Structure formats: C-alpha cells, structure tokens
mmCIF file of C-alpha atoms in Angstrom:
data_model
loop_
_atom_site.group_PDB
_atom_site.id
_atom_site.type_symbol
_atom_site.label_atom_id
_atom_site.label_comp_id
_atom_site.label_asym_id
_atom_site.label_seq_id
_atom_site.Cartn_x
_atom_site.Cartn_y
_atom_site.Cartn_z
ATOM 1 C CA MET A 1 77.873 95.775 -71.764
ATOM 2 C CA LYS A 2 77.171 92.109 -72.667
ATOM 3 C CA GLN A 3 74.422 90.084 -70.934
ATOM 4 C CA TRP A 4 76.270 87.128 -69.906
ATOM 5 C CA LYS A 5 74.156 83.765 -70.108
ATOM 6 C CA ILE A 6 74.722 81.639 -67.124
ATOM 7 C CA GLY A 7 73.680 78.084 -66.366
ATOM 8 C CA ILE A 8 73.313 76.838 -62.894
ATOM 9 C CA PHE A 9 74.331 73.101 -62.069
ATOM 10 C CA GLY A 10 73.021 72.335 -58.625
ATOM 11 C CA ALA A 11 69.598 73.907 -57.797
ATOM 12 C CA GLY A 12 69.944 74.275 -54.026
ATOM 13 C CA ARG A 13 73.017 76.323 -53.278
ATOM 14 C CA GLY A 14 72.978 77.161 -56.962
ATOM 15 C CA CYS A 15 69.828 79.166 -56.758
ATOM 16 C CA ASP A 16 71.135 81.406 -54.106
ATOM 17 C CA ILE A 17 74.212 82.131 -56.188
ATOM 18 C CA ALA A 18 71.879 82.931 -59.191
ATOM 19 C CA ARG A 19 70.284 85.634 -57.376
ATOM 20 C CA ASN A 20 73.455 87.435 -57.338
ATOM 21 C CA PHE A 21 74.086 86.984 -61.008
ATOM 22 C CA LYS A 22 70.546 88.506 -61.700
ATOM 23 C CA LEU A 23 71.262 91.628 -59.579
ATOM 24 C CA LEU A 24 74.472 91.928 -62.019
ATOM 25 C CA GLY A 25 72.278 91.918 -65.221
ATOM 26 C CA CYS A 26 73.264 88.449 -66.219
ATOM 27 C CA GLU A 27 70.622 86.036 -67.694
ATOM 28 C CA ILE A 28 69.976 82.726 -66.105
ATOM 29 C CA VAL A 29 69.373 80.487 -69.099
ATOM 30 C CA ALA A 30 69.432 77.018 -67.685
ATOM 31 C CA ILE A 31 69.548 74.981 -64.507
ATOM 32 C CA CYS A 32 70.335 71.322 -63.871
ATOM 33 C CA ASP A 33 69.597 69.047 -60.879
ATOM 34 C CA PHE A 34 68.425 65.296 -60.329
ATOM 35 C CA HIS A 35 66.295 66.288 -57.426
ATOM 36 C CA PRO A 36 62.803 67.087 -58.676
ATOM 37 C CA ALA A 37 61.523 69.146 -55.850
ATOM 38 C CA ARG A 38 64.597 71.114 -55.681
ATOM 39 C CA LEU A 39 64.532 71.780 -59.391
ATOM 40 C CA HIS A 40 60.908 72.730 -59.239
ATOM 41 C CA ALA A 41 61.518 75.220 -56.537
ATOM 42 C CA ALA A 42 64.296 76.779 -58.357
ATOM 43 C CA LEU A 43 62.381 77.160 -61.543
ATOM 44 C CA GLU A 44 59.570 78.775 -59.767
ATOM 45 C CA GLU A 45 61.981 81.364 -58.310
ATOM 46 C CA LEU A 46 64.083 81.989 -61.403
ATOM 47 C CA GLY A 47 61.044 82.617 -63.434
ATOM 48 C CA GLU A 48 59.988 81.650 -66.906
ATOM 49 C CA GLY A 49 62.338 81.009 -69.787
ATOM 50 C CA VAL A 50 64.870 79.144 -67.791
ATOM 51 C CA ALA A 51 65.555 75.718 -69.512
ATOM 52 C CA SER A 52 65.622 72.687 -67.031
ATOM 53 C CA TYR A 53 67.690 69.477 -67.231
ATOM 54 C CA THR A 54 68.218 66.365 -65.102
ATOM 55 C CA ASP A 55 71.279 65.300 -66.820
ATOM 56 C CA PHE A 56 74.596 67.370 -67.116
ATOM 57 C CA LYS A 57 75.285 65.811 -70.543
ATOM 58 C CA ASP A 58 72.227 67.621 -71.870
ATOM 59 C CA PHE A 59 72.550 70.592 -69.738
ATOM 60 C CA ILE A 60 76.069 71.279 -70.986
ATOM 61 C CA GLU A 61 74.948 71.614 -74.492
ATOM 62 C CA HIS A 62 72.827 74.493 -73.730
ATOM 63 C CA ASP A 63 74.001 77.870 -75.249
ATOM 64 C CA MET A 64 75.612 79.695 -72.373
ATOM 65 C CA ASP A 65 78.747 81.616 -71.523
ATOM 66 C CA ALA A 66 79.426 80.315 -68.005
ATOM 67 C CA VAL A 67 78.301 77.506 -65.674
ATOM 68 C CA VAL A 68 77.940 77.748 -61.942
ATOM 69 C CA LEU A 69 79.143 74.441 -60.394
ATOM 70 C CA ALA A 70 77.024 74.271 -57.153
ATOM 71 C CA ASN A 71 76.768 70.317 -57.276
ATOM 72 C CA TYR A 72 78.167 67.992 -54.654
ATOM 73 C CA PHE A 73 81.154 69.242 -52.938
ATOM 74 C CA TYR A 74 83.716 66.441 -54.072
ATOM 75 C CA GLU A 75 82.308 66.444 -57.742
ATOM 76 C CA HIS A 76 83.265 69.868 -59.176
ATOM 77 C CA ALA A 77 86.626 68.771 -61.216
ATOM 78 C CA PRO A 78 85.191 66.557 -63.789
ATOM 79 C CA TYR A 79 82.425 69.066 -64.773
ATOM 80 C CA ALA A 80 84.876 71.943 -64.820
ATOM 81 C CA ILE A 81 86.834 69.943 -67.268
ATOM 82 C CA GLU A 82 83.718 69.384 -69.480
ATOM 83 C CA CYS A 83 83.136 73.115 -69.388
ATOM 84 C CA PHE A 84 86.848 73.832 -70.285
ATOM 85 C CA LYS A 85 86.425 71.445 -73.469
ATOM 86 C CA ARG A 86 83.686 73.897 -74.837
ATOM 87 C CA GLY A 87 85.368 77.251 -73.862
ATOM 88 C CA ILE A 88 82.586 77.777 -71.075
ATOM 89 C CA HIS A 89 83.797 79.822 -68.092
ATOM 90 C CA VAL A 90 83.552 78.152 -64.762
ATOM 91 C CA TYR A 91 82.443 79.486 -61.300
ATOM 92 C CA SER A 92 83.178 76.629 -58.848
ATOM 93 C CA GLU A 93 81.529 76.719 -55.472
ATOM 94 C CA CYS A 94 83.719 75.423 -52.597
ATOM 95 C CA ILE A 95 86.865 73.204 -53.128
ATOM 96 C CA SER A 96 87.900 72.488 -56.753
ATOM 97 C CA ASN A 97 88.890 68.970 -56.617
ATOM 98 C CA GLY A 98 87.977 66.109 -54.281
ATOM 99 C CA THR A 99 91.206 63.943 -54.987
ATOM 100 C CA MET A 100 94.808 64.968 -55.843
ATOM 101 C CA ALA A 101 94.457 63.127 -59.388
ATOM 102 C CA GLU A 102 91.532 65.431 -60.129
ATOM 103 C CA GLY A 103 93.569 68.403 -59.257
ATOM 104 C CA VAL A 104 96.271 67.241 -61.750
ATOM 105 C CA ALA A 105 93.660 66.628 -64.398
ATOM 106 C CA LEU A 106 92.135 70.127 -63.684
ATOM 107 C CA ALA A 107 95.604 71.878 -63.860
ATOM 108 C CA ARG A 108 96.323 70.105 -67.135
ATOM 109 C CA ALA A 109 92.851 70.764 -68.827
ATOM 110 C CA ALA A 110 93.104 74.475 -67.752
ATOM 111 C CA GLU A 111 96.067 74.818 -69.999
ATOM 112 C CA ASN A 112 94.179 74.004 -73.201
ATOM 113 C CA THR A 113 91.128 76.241 -72.780
ATOM 114 C CA THR A 114 90.081 79.659 -73.179
ATOM 115 C CA SER A 115 87.737 79.448 -70.227
ATOM 116 C CA ILE A 116 88.018 81.502 -67.015
ATOM 117 C CA TYR A 117 88.038 79.675 -63.758
ATOM 118 C CA MET A 118 86.972 81.125 -60.454
ATOM 119 C CA LEU A 119 86.640 79.508 -57.113
ATOM 120 C CA GLY A 120 83.408 80.946 -55.789
ATOM 121 C CA GLU A 121 84.726 81.231 -52.115
ATOM 122 C CA ASN A 122 82.753 84.128 -50.492
ATOM 123 C CA TYR A 123 84.053 84.390 -46.992
ATOM 124 C CA PRO A 124 86.990 86.669 -48.042
ATOM 125 C CA GLN A 125 84.466 89.244 -49.114
ATOM 126 C CA MET A 126 82.703 89.705 -45.880
ATOM 127 C CA SER A 127 83.047 93.142 -44.643
ATOM 128 C CA PHE A 128 85.620 92.421 -41.666
ATOM 129 C CA ASN A 129 87.731 90.198 -44.000
ATOM 130 C CA ARG A 130 87.871 93.052 -46.586
ATOM 131 C CA GLU A 131 89.041 95.479 -43.903
ATOM 132 C CA MET A 132 91.666 93.077 -42.755
ATOM 133 C CA LYS A 133 93.218 92.843 -46.332
ATOM 134 C CA ARG A 134 92.846 96.703 -46.516
ATOM 135 C CA VAL A 135 94.910 97.136 -43.380
ATOM 136 C CA VAL A 136 97.404 94.543 -44.202
ATOM 137 C CA ASP A 137 97.976 96.220 -47.566
ATOM 138 C CA THR A 138 98.750 99.590 -45.828
ATOM 139 C CA GLY A 139 102.048 97.805 -44.435
ATOM 140 C CA SER A 140 101.281 99.076 -40.878
ATOM 141 C CA LEU A 141 101.211 95.612 -39.472
ATOM 142 C CA GLY A 142 104.849 94.919 -40.661
ATOM 143 C CA ARG A 143 105.781 91.538 -42.009
ATOM 144 C CA ILE A 144 103.165 89.190 -41.675
ATOM 145 C CA LEU A 145 104.154 86.138 -39.506
ATOM 146 C CA TYR A 146 100.939 84.345 -38.518
ATOM 147 C CA ALA A 147 97.239 84.172 -39.228
ATOM 148 C CA GLU A 148 94.164 82.342 -37.930
ATOM 149 C CA GLY A 149 91.062 81.186 -39.711
ATOM 150 C CA GLU A 150 88.166 79.330 -38.000
ATOM 151 C CA TYR A 151 84.895 78.565 -39.564
ATOM 152 C CA ASN A 152 82.863 77.115 -36.740
ATOM 153 C CA HIS A 153 79.465 75.778 -37.446
ATOM 154 C CA PRO A 154 78.107 73.499 -34.672
ATOM 155 C CA GLY A 155 74.528 72.159 -35.085
ATOM 156 C CA SER A 156 71.989 70.297 -33.085
ATOM 157 C CA PRO A 157 72.323 66.442 -33.515
ATOM 158 C CA ASP A 158 68.581 66.225 -33.649
ATOM 159 C CA ASP A 159 68.148 68.666 -36.512
ATOM 160 C CA LEU A 160 65.792 66.428 -38.810
ATOM 161 C CA TRP A 161 65.314 69.300 -41.124
ATOM 162 C CA PHE A 162 69.034 69.615 -41.919
ATOM 163 C CA ALA A 163 69.455 65.772 -42.329
ATOM 164 C CA LYS A 164 66.363 65.877 -44.933
ATOM 165 C CA THR A 165 67.586 68.867 -46.732
ATOM 166 C CA TYR A 166 71.456 68.429 -46.708
ATOM 167 C CA CYS A 167 72.434 64.621 -46.226
ATOM 168 C CA TYR A 168 69.402 62.931 -47.482
ATOM 169 C CA PHE A 169 70.724 59.424 -48.439
ATOM 170 C CA PRO A 170 73.170 57.292 -46.806
ATOM 171 C CA GLU A 171 76.026 57.720 -49.320
ATOM 172 C CA HIS A 172 75.683 61.619 -49.316
ATOM 173 C CA TRP A 173 79.205 63.407 -49.066
ATOM 174 C CA ARG A 174 78.288 65.208 -45.796
ATOM 175 C CA ASN A 175 78.076 61.751 -44.016
ATOM 176 C CA PHE A 176 81.744 61.096 -45.008
ATOM 177 C CA ASN A 177 83.227 64.505 -44.923
ATOM 178 C CA PRO A 178 86.487 64.670 -42.704
ATOM 179 C CA ALA A 179 86.887 67.628 -40.417
ATOM 180 C CA THR A 180 89.765 68.923 -42.579
ATOM 181 C CA TYR A 181 87.894 68.991 -45.962
ATOM 182 C CA TYR A 182 85.437 71.988 -45.822
ATOM 183 C CA ILE A 183 88.378 74.426 -45.686
ATOM 184 C CA THR A 184 87.997 77.201 -48.023
ATOM 185 C CA HIS A 185 85.828 79.361 -45.608
ATOM 186 C CA SER A 186 88.867 79.409 -43.127
ATOM 187 C CA ILE A 187 91.717 79.520 -45.216
ATOM 188 C CA GLY A 188 90.504 81.516 -48.062
ATOM 189 C CA PRO A 189 90.280 84.818 -46.034
ATOM 190 C CA VAL A 190 93.640 84.452 -44.558
ATOM 191 C CA MET A 191 95.292 83.709 -47.953
ATOM 192 C CA ARG A 192 93.576 86.657 -49.521
ATOM 193 C CA ALA A 193 94.460 88.969 -46.753
ATOM 194 C CA THR A 194 98.245 87.983 -46.501
ATOM 195 C CA GLY A 195 98.993 86.789 -50.186
ATOM 196 C CA ALA A 196 100.531 83.679 -48.726
ATOM 197 C CA THR A 197 100.284 80.188 -50.332
ATOM 198 C CA PRO A 198 100.554 76.892 -48.077
ATOM 199 C CA LYS A 199 103.554 74.875 -48.837
ATOM 200 C CA ARG A 200 103.368 72.336 -45.993
ATOM 201 C CA VAL A 201 100.736 70.977 -43.645
ATOM 202 C CA THR A 202 100.104 69.025 -40.479
ATOM 203 C CA ALA A 203 96.765 68.409 -38.614
ATOM 204 C CA PHE A 204 95.222 66.729 -35.611
ATOM 205 C CA ALA A 205 91.542 66.020 -35.034
ATOM 206 C CA ALA A 206 89.324 66.157 -32.012
ATOM 207 C CA PHE A 207 87.041 62.888 -31.932
ATOM 208 C CA ALA A 208 83.873 63.667 -30.135
ATOM 209 C CA PRO A 209 81.087 61.581 -31.960
ATOM 210 C CA VAL A 210 77.346 62.059 -31.685
ATOM 211 C CA GLU A 211 76.421 58.990 -29.434
ATOM 212 C CA GLY A 212 73.141 57.269 -30.006
ATOM 213 C CA ALA A 213 70.543 57.518 -32.737
ATOM 214 C CA HIS A 214 70.304 60.929 -34.223
ATOM 215 C CA PRO A 215 69.536 62.194 -37.654
ATOM 216 C CA VAL A 216 72.830 63.904 -38.176
ATOM 217 C CA ALA A 217 74.853 61.153 -36.932
ATOM 218 C CA ASN A 218 77.637 60.321 -39.670
ATOM 219 C CA TYR A 219 80.874 58.352 -40.392
ATOM 220 C CA VAL A 220 83.129 61.056 -39.249
ATOM 221 C CA GLY A 221 83.034 61.677 -35.380
ATOM 222 C CA ASP A 222 85.545 64.403 -35.380
ATOM 223 C CA ARG A 223 84.176 67.735 -34.064
ATOM 224 C CA ALA A 224 87.292 69.751 -35.356
ATOM 225 C CA ALA A 225 90.454 69.390 -37.205
ATOM 226 C CA ILE A 226 93.286 71.986 -36.159
ATOM 227 C CA ILE A 227 95.405 72.449 -39.252
ATOM 228 C CA THR A 228 98.771 74.246 -39.350
ATOM 229 C CA THR A 229 100.450 75.266 -42.606
ATOM 230 C CA GLN A 230 103.929 76.666 -43.278
ATOM 231 C CA ASN A 231 103.534 79.125 -46.197
ATOM 232 C CA ASP A 232 105.718 80.299 -49.228
ATOM 233 C CA ASP A 233 106.662 83.559 -47.453
ATOM 234 C CA GLY A 234 107.775 81.836 -44.146
ATOM 235 C CA SER A 235 104.470 82.765 -42.375
ATOM 236 C CA ILE A 236 102.105 80.199 -40.600
ATOM 237 C CA PHE A 237 98.452 79.577 -40.688
ATOM 238 C CA ARG A 238 96.281 77.962 -38.173
ATOM 239 C CA VAL A 239 92.935 77.090 -39.547
ATOM 240 C CA THR A 240 90.174 74.741 -39.305
ATOM 241 C CA GLY A 241 87.885 72.914 -41.663
ATOM 242 C CA CYS A 242 84.200 73.100 -40.712
ATOM 243 C CA SER A 243 84.489 72.714 -36.971
ATOM 244 C CA GLU A 244 81.767 72.076 -34.388
ATOM 245 C CA PHE A 245 83.124 73.252 -31.003
ATOM 246 C CA GLY A 246 81.929 76.067 -28.766
ATOM 247 C CA SER A 247 79.355 78.242 -30.366
ATOM 248 C CA TYR A 248 78.849 79.464 -33.906
ATOM 249 C CA HIS A 249 81.327 81.907 -35.222
ATOM 250 C CA ASN A 250 83.643 83.015 -38.154
ATOM 251 C CA ALA A 251 86.929 84.273 -36.658
ATOM 252 C CA TYR A 252 90.054 85.519 -38.108
ATOM 253 C CA ARG A 253 93.312 87.126 -36.945
ATOM 254 C CA VAL A 254 96.372 88.358 -38.952
ATOM 255 C CA CYS A 255 99.648 89.120 -36.925
ATOM 256 C CA GLY A 256 102.609 90.986 -38.030
ATOM 257 C CA THR A 257 105.896 92.162 -36.616
ATOM 258 C CA GLU A 258 104.215 95.629 -35.968
ATOM 259 C CA GLY A 259 100.568 94.930 -35.045
ATOM 260 C CA GLN A 260 97.469 92.740 -35.516
ATOM 261 C CA ILE A 261 94.127 92.693 -36.566
ATOM 262 C CA GLU A 262 91.087 90.470 -35.967
ATOM 263 C CA ASN A 263 87.402 90.356 -36.036
ATOM 264 C CA LEU A 264 85.941 89.912 -32.535
ATOM 265 C CA ARG A 265 83.771 86.673 -31.763
ATOM 266 C CA GLY A 266 80.260 87.456 -30.936
ATOM 267 C CA THR A 267 80.207 91.102 -32.093
ATOM 268 C CA ASP A 268 78.735 90.578 -35.652
ATOM 269 C CA GLY A 269 81.966 91.549 -37.339
ATOM 270 C CA LYS A 270 83.547 94.288 -35.147
ATOM 271 C CA ILE A 271 87.275 94.914 -35.789
ATOM 272 C CA MET A 272 90.076 95.004 -33.368
ATOM 273 C CA LEU A 273 93.216 96.618 -34.699
ATOM 274 C CA ARG A 274 96.076 96.810 -32.218
ATOM 275 C CA TYR A 275 99.630 98.143 -32.317
ATOM 276 C CA ASN A 276 102.608 98.373 -29.710
ATOM 277 C CA GLY A 277 103.237 101.742 -28.458
ATOM 278 C CA TRP A 278 106.680 101.938 -29.900
ATOM 279 C CA SER A 279 105.567 100.945 -33.500
ATOM 280 C CA LYS A 280 102.168 102.282 -34.061
ATOM 281 C CA PRO A 281 101.611 104.559 -37.106
ATOM 282 C CA GLU A 282 101.628 108.336 -36.573
ATOM 283 C CA GLY A 283 98.247 109.684 -35.544
ATOM 284 C CA ALA A 284 96.932 105.888 -34.743
ATOM 285 C CA GLU A 285 95.775 104.615 -31.461
ATOM 286 C CA GLU A 286 97.384 101.663 -29.874
ATOM 287 C CA VAL A 287 93.910 99.945 -29.559
ATOM 288 C CA ASN A 288 91.260 100.552 -32.226
ATOM 289 C CA CYS A 289 87.876 98.902 -32.119
ATOM 290 C CA TYR A 290 85.269 99.616 -34.756
ATOM 291 C CA ASP A 291 82.735 98.460 -37.266
ATOM 292 C CA PRO A 292 84.307 98.140 -40.791
ATOM 293 C CA ASP A 293 82.845 100.037 -43.806
ATOM 294 C CA TRP A 294 82.059 98.425 -46.979
ATOM 295 C CA ASN A 295 83.671 101.295 -48.888
ATOM 296 C CA ASP A 296 81.905 100.046 -52.162
ATOM 297 C CA PRO A 297 79.678 101.777 -54.577
ATOM 298 C CA ASP A 298 77.200 98.718 -54.729
ATOM 299 C CA VAL A 299 76.389 98.773 -50.927
ATOM 300 C CA ASP A 300 72.455 98.600 -51.991
ATOM 301 C CA LYS A 301 73.031 95.337 -53.908
ATOM 302 C CA ILE A 302 75.437 93.889 -51.185
ATOM 303 C CA GLU A 303 72.853 94.345 -48.641
ATOM 304 C CA GLN A 304 70.292 92.309 -50.538
ATOM 305 C CA SER A 305 72.926 89.467 -50.845
ATOM 306 C CA GLY A 306 73.619 86.412 -48.852
ATOM 307 C CA HIS A 307 76.485 85.589 -46.397
ATOM 308 C CA GLY A 308 76.833 89.061 -45.107
ATOM 309 C CA GLY A 309 76.803 90.562 -48.815
ATOM 310 C CA SER A 310 79.859 88.355 -49.768
ATOM 311 C CA ASP A 311 77.730 86.430 -52.322
ATOM 312 C CA TYR A 312 77.117 89.462 -54.450
ATOM 313 C CA ILE A 313 80.784 90.696 -54.521
ATOM 314 C CA THR A 314 82.107 87.171 -55.379
ATOM 315 C CA ALA A 315 79.711 86.949 -58.268
ATOM 316 C CA ARG A 316 80.737 90.524 -59.448
ATOM 317 C CA MET A 317 84.227 89.433 -59.399
ATOM 318 C CA PHE A 318 83.457 86.679 -61.784
ATOM 319 C CA VAL A 319 81.573 88.938 -64.174
ATOM 320 C CA GLU A 320 84.338 91.532 -64.214
ATOM 321 C CA ALA A 321 86.852 88.710 -64.876
ATOM 322 C CA MET A 322 84.679 87.699 -67.876
ATOM 323 C CA GLU A 323 84.336 91.207 -69.092
ATOM 324 C CA GLU A 324 87.911 91.983 -68.876
ATOM 325 C CA GLY A 325 89.048 88.428 -70.240
ATOM 326 C CA ARG A 326 91.374 87.735 -67.486
ATOM 327 C CA GLN A 327 91.622 85.076 -64.833
ATOM 328 C CA PRO A 328 90.708 86.176 -61.240
ATOM 329 C CA GLU A 329 92.942 87.433 -58.842
ATOM 330 C CA PHE A 330 94.582 85.438 -55.951
ATOM 331 C CA PRO A 331 93.167 83.253 -54.264
ATOM 332 C CA PHE A 332 90.414 82.820 -56.445
ATOM 333 C CA ASN A 333 92.221 81.680 -59.498
ATOM 334 C CA LEU A 334 92.663 78.010 -60.283
ATOM 335 C CA HIS A 335 96.005 77.204 -58.821
ATOM 336 C CA ALA A 336 95.089 78.920 -55.549
ATOM 337 C CA ALA A 337 91.911 76.768 -55.437
ATOM 338 C CA ILE A 338 93.919 73.617 -56.096
ATOM 339 C CA ALA A 339 96.392 74.512 -53.383
ATOM 340 C CA MET A 340 93.296 74.939 -50.807
ATOM 341 C CA SER A 341 91.991 71.531 -51.935
ATOM 342 C CA SER A 342 95.453 69.982 -51.495
ATOM 343 C CA VAL A 343 95.626 71.420 -47.988
ATOM 344 C CA ALA A 344 92.227 69.899 -47.226
ATOM 345 C CA ILE A 345 93.041 66.486 -48.709
ATOM 346 C CA LEU A 346 96.695 66.289 -47.271
ATOM 347 C CA ALA A 347 95.667 67.457 -43.755
ATOM 348 C CA ASN A 348 93.216 64.576 -43.593
ATOM 349 C CA ARG A 349 96.280 62.252 -44.348
ATOM 350 C CA SER A 350 98.146 64.036 -41.779
ATOM 351 C CA VAL A 351 95.488 63.396 -39.163
ATOM 352 C CA LEU A 352 95.380 59.626 -40.206
ATOM 353 C CA ALA A 353 99.252 59.471 -39.861
ATOM 354 C CA GLY A 354 99.288 61.097 -36.424
ATOM 355 C CA GLY A 355 100.168 64.489 -37.382
ATOM 356 C CA GLN A 356 102.822 63.879 -39.868
ATOM 357 C CA PRO A 357 103.663 66.659 -42.185
ATOM 358 C CA PHE A 358 102.942 66.683 -46.014
ATOM 359 C CA ASP A 359 104.302 68.978 -48.648
ATOM 360 C CA ILE A 360 101.711 70.799 -50.761
ATOM 361 C CA PRO A 361 102.366 70.203 -54.391
ATOM 362 C CA ASP A 362 102.566 72.969 -56.807
ATOM 363 C CA PHE A 363 100.465 71.938 -59.767
ATOM 364 C CA THR A 364 101.852 74.596 -62.036
ATOM 365 C CA LYS A 365 104.890 72.199 -62.272
ATOM 366 C CA GLU A 366 104.739 68.895 -64.276
ATOM 367 C CA GLU A 367 107.157 67.127 -61.929
ATOM 368 C CA ASP A 368 104.746 67.832 -58.986
ATOM 369 C CA ARG A 369 101.681 66.633 -61.121
ATOM 370 C CA ALA A 370 103.333 63.587 -61.983
ATOM 371 C CA LYS A 371 103.559 62.534 -58.324
ATOM 372 C CA TYR A 372 99.758 62.701 -57.869
ATOM 373 C CA GLU A 373 98.225 61.929 -61.316
ATOM 374 C CA ASN A 374 97.041 58.471 -60.165
ATOM 375 C CA ASP A 375 96.137 59.490 -56.668
ATOM 376 C CA TRP A 376 92.370 58.826 -56.571
ATOM 377 C CA LEU A 377 92.252 58.116 -52.774
ATOM 378 C CA SER A 378 89.070 59.640 -51.278
ATOM 379 C CA PRO A 379 87.002 59.374 -47.806
ATOM 380 C CA ALA A 380 83.840 59.860 -49.752
ATOM 381 C CA TYR A 381 82.060 58.374 -52.811
ATOM 382 C CA LEU A 382 83.427 59.723 -56.056
ATOM 383 C CA ALA A 383 81.179 61.148 -58.980
ATOM 384 C CA ASP A 384 81.240 57.708 -60.667
ATOM 385 C CA GLY A 385 80.180 55.895 -57.507
ATOM 386 C CA THR A 386 83.575 54.576 -56.487
ATOM 387 C CA PRO A 387 83.285 53.870 -52.827
ATOM 388 C CA PRO A 388 85.534 55.471 -50.190
ATOM 389 C CA THR A 389 89.143 54.441 -50.107
ATOM 390 C CA LEU A 390 90.127 56.343 -46.988
ATOM 391 C CA PRO A 391 88.769 56.675 -43.577
ATOM 392 C CA ALA A 392 86.473 59.709 -43.015
ATOM 393 C CA SER A 393 87.302 59.648 -39.256
ATOM 394 C CA SER A 394 90.572 60.042 -37.110
ATOM 395 C CA VAL A 395 89.490 56.812 -35.589
ATOM 396 C CA PRO A 396 89.445 54.310 -38.484
ATOM 397 C CA GLY A 397 86.510 51.979 -38.302
ATOM 398 C CA PHE A 398 84.280 54.206 -36.669
ATOM 399 C CA ALA A 399 80.816 54.228 -38.050
#
C-alpha cells in the first residue's frame, strides 16, 4: 500500500485533520499558515521532518500527493483550482466555494484534471447519522418525504478566548458569516441519508443581535436561518446553517411514508426509530429507542478521533478514493459540494429578499454555469481582499 504524502494548508483545523491521516499511515510532509504561533504549535505536534511555509505559492511546489484545504471558510476554491492544475488531490474542509462564480470556475477546472476532490464534511459519519443512512437503505421507512438537519452551536457573548482564537481581526470571515452559510454540518448528513439533491431554496432569519460591547459581537446579528429546500426526488429538507438558539445540539430526522428515524436531542446520539402499527416490518417494534453501533472494523482508531469519531472515517474515505483512483461517493464529491455551497449562498439571498425562492443550479451543465460565471457577490471579504458586496445580516446596515 502506498504511503500518501499529505500537505496541510491551514494549521488550526488542519492539524486536527492531520492526526487522522497519520492514523491511516499517511505522511504529513508540509504545512502552510501565515499565523506564526499556530504554525509553530502545529510543527511541534506533527514532529520533525515536516516542511513549513507561510506562502501558498511556495507550499504548493512541495512534493505531495494531496492537500488538505483547512484555510479560511470562504477561500477554498482558488486553492483547489491551483491543486487541480498540478494533479494534486484535494480534501476541502467545509464549503467548496464562497461565491457562485467560484463554483463555476471549480466545476470547469475539475474537468481538466486527474485530481480527486473530496468535501471533508464529517458530520454524516457520526454514529447516529451512519445509522440513519443504514435504516433508510433498508427501505423500511418507505419513500422519503422529509428530513431535518440542525447544527446548533450557541456560545457565550463574552467568550474572549473564542474571539482571540477564531475571529482575531476585524475582517475575519466569522465576523461576516450569514446564518445560512455554515451549512454542510446540517445538510450533509440528510443528503447522505436520503440521496437527495436540493433544487430550490427559500429561507428566513431570526434577528437577535448581541447588544452592547462583547468580544464575539459581529456584523450579522441573526441567531438562526431556517432553510427549506425542494429536492430532485420531490422530498423536502428543513435545515439550518450554524444556529444559536436554545442549547447546543446536532439533531437530524428522516421521515418516510412508512416510518421515521431521528437522533434524540440531549441523549448523546441515542436513536429513535418509529413505525406505524400497520406498516412496521415483520418482527419490528413500533417504537425502537437504542444506541447505534459503529459496525466498523476500525473502532479503536475511530475512538481516538475528533467530532465523535467522524474525522477519522472522513479521512479514510479520502484515502480509499485515492487508492482506488475514483471520485468520492455522494455527497462528498465535487458537484454535491457545489450544490451545498449554492444552497448556503442562495438561501442568504432568499433571506435578503424576504423569503423569495431561488433555483439551485446544476453546474454539471454549461448553461447553468453561464448564468453565474460572473457572480462574485459575497457578504465577506474575498481571498484577494475585495470587501463585502452583500449584507451579512437580514437587517441591512446592521453593524
């Protein structure tokens, strides 16, 4: 088996991801970050022999098979395209493109490369989400009509450590991140469980800004965006971006014509699977409440991993794709990733337009690409320093 040479772009989250590739026998050969303290801490953890860079232009010339893009949230697409030009495989953390035009450029560039591209979205591989997909795949829920995904992550407005660590200068993307944008943790699991791709989106936001002088106050002010999609199979999703209501939870539910399955909030991943008495499978109970099993040979390594073990499984999927010379399965492949990003971007436009629906383009089609190839609108600063061209808040002018 080949020992894959991996480069890490972004030393914060990137260092977490690197641990999982090391568990898989990969070699971390280079790391790049402009932040000196973060780069130094990553080098101390990763050990000797890892080359360090502060400029991507130098880093990308290093001899490596794949790059983990763990840089700023909005800025993955241009760096993925540079990897494509060199035939370097790409593991992209979170959304694939920050603008619609970047989605077009990414889709076009992918047609002229041998690179494998994978969205490193880890939440579908949490144990309860894996169990939901397993049950859906049995067909016992019937035709899937509806699914929910909530990534709810409230925090203290006085968390100075978070501000210093995660949004440490005024133009940082987190200070301009609309409530619809951080969407892959909510929509990724339900896309994987159901196999459905969103085709139309509408959204509304709940405006409740942090009042007064607090270290995590920003230009958004919305605590949540409730996003609804109509999908290619006729089903409906109701998802959030990164929401901040109630208490912390990751909650998912899939409903079919014959039954439903969900993880129960506040139970650390316990599953509730329910059927109607007239349609339950033979030998099954109407109500089934249980802890899901991993059903995986690598449980020992999974339990060493972050995000409930999902980080390891996601990295393993990427290594398997490289070994087999194929693109990853849905929804981790390029066009599913662009669809998720399009939902995030166009849901924000729906919020700004009072809930107006927007069609989700299919960037496998050149006619859809042509509509958006010059659409660089963004609520945050772009990689080249271009300032925001859209409001980040549902209340324009809020600061």
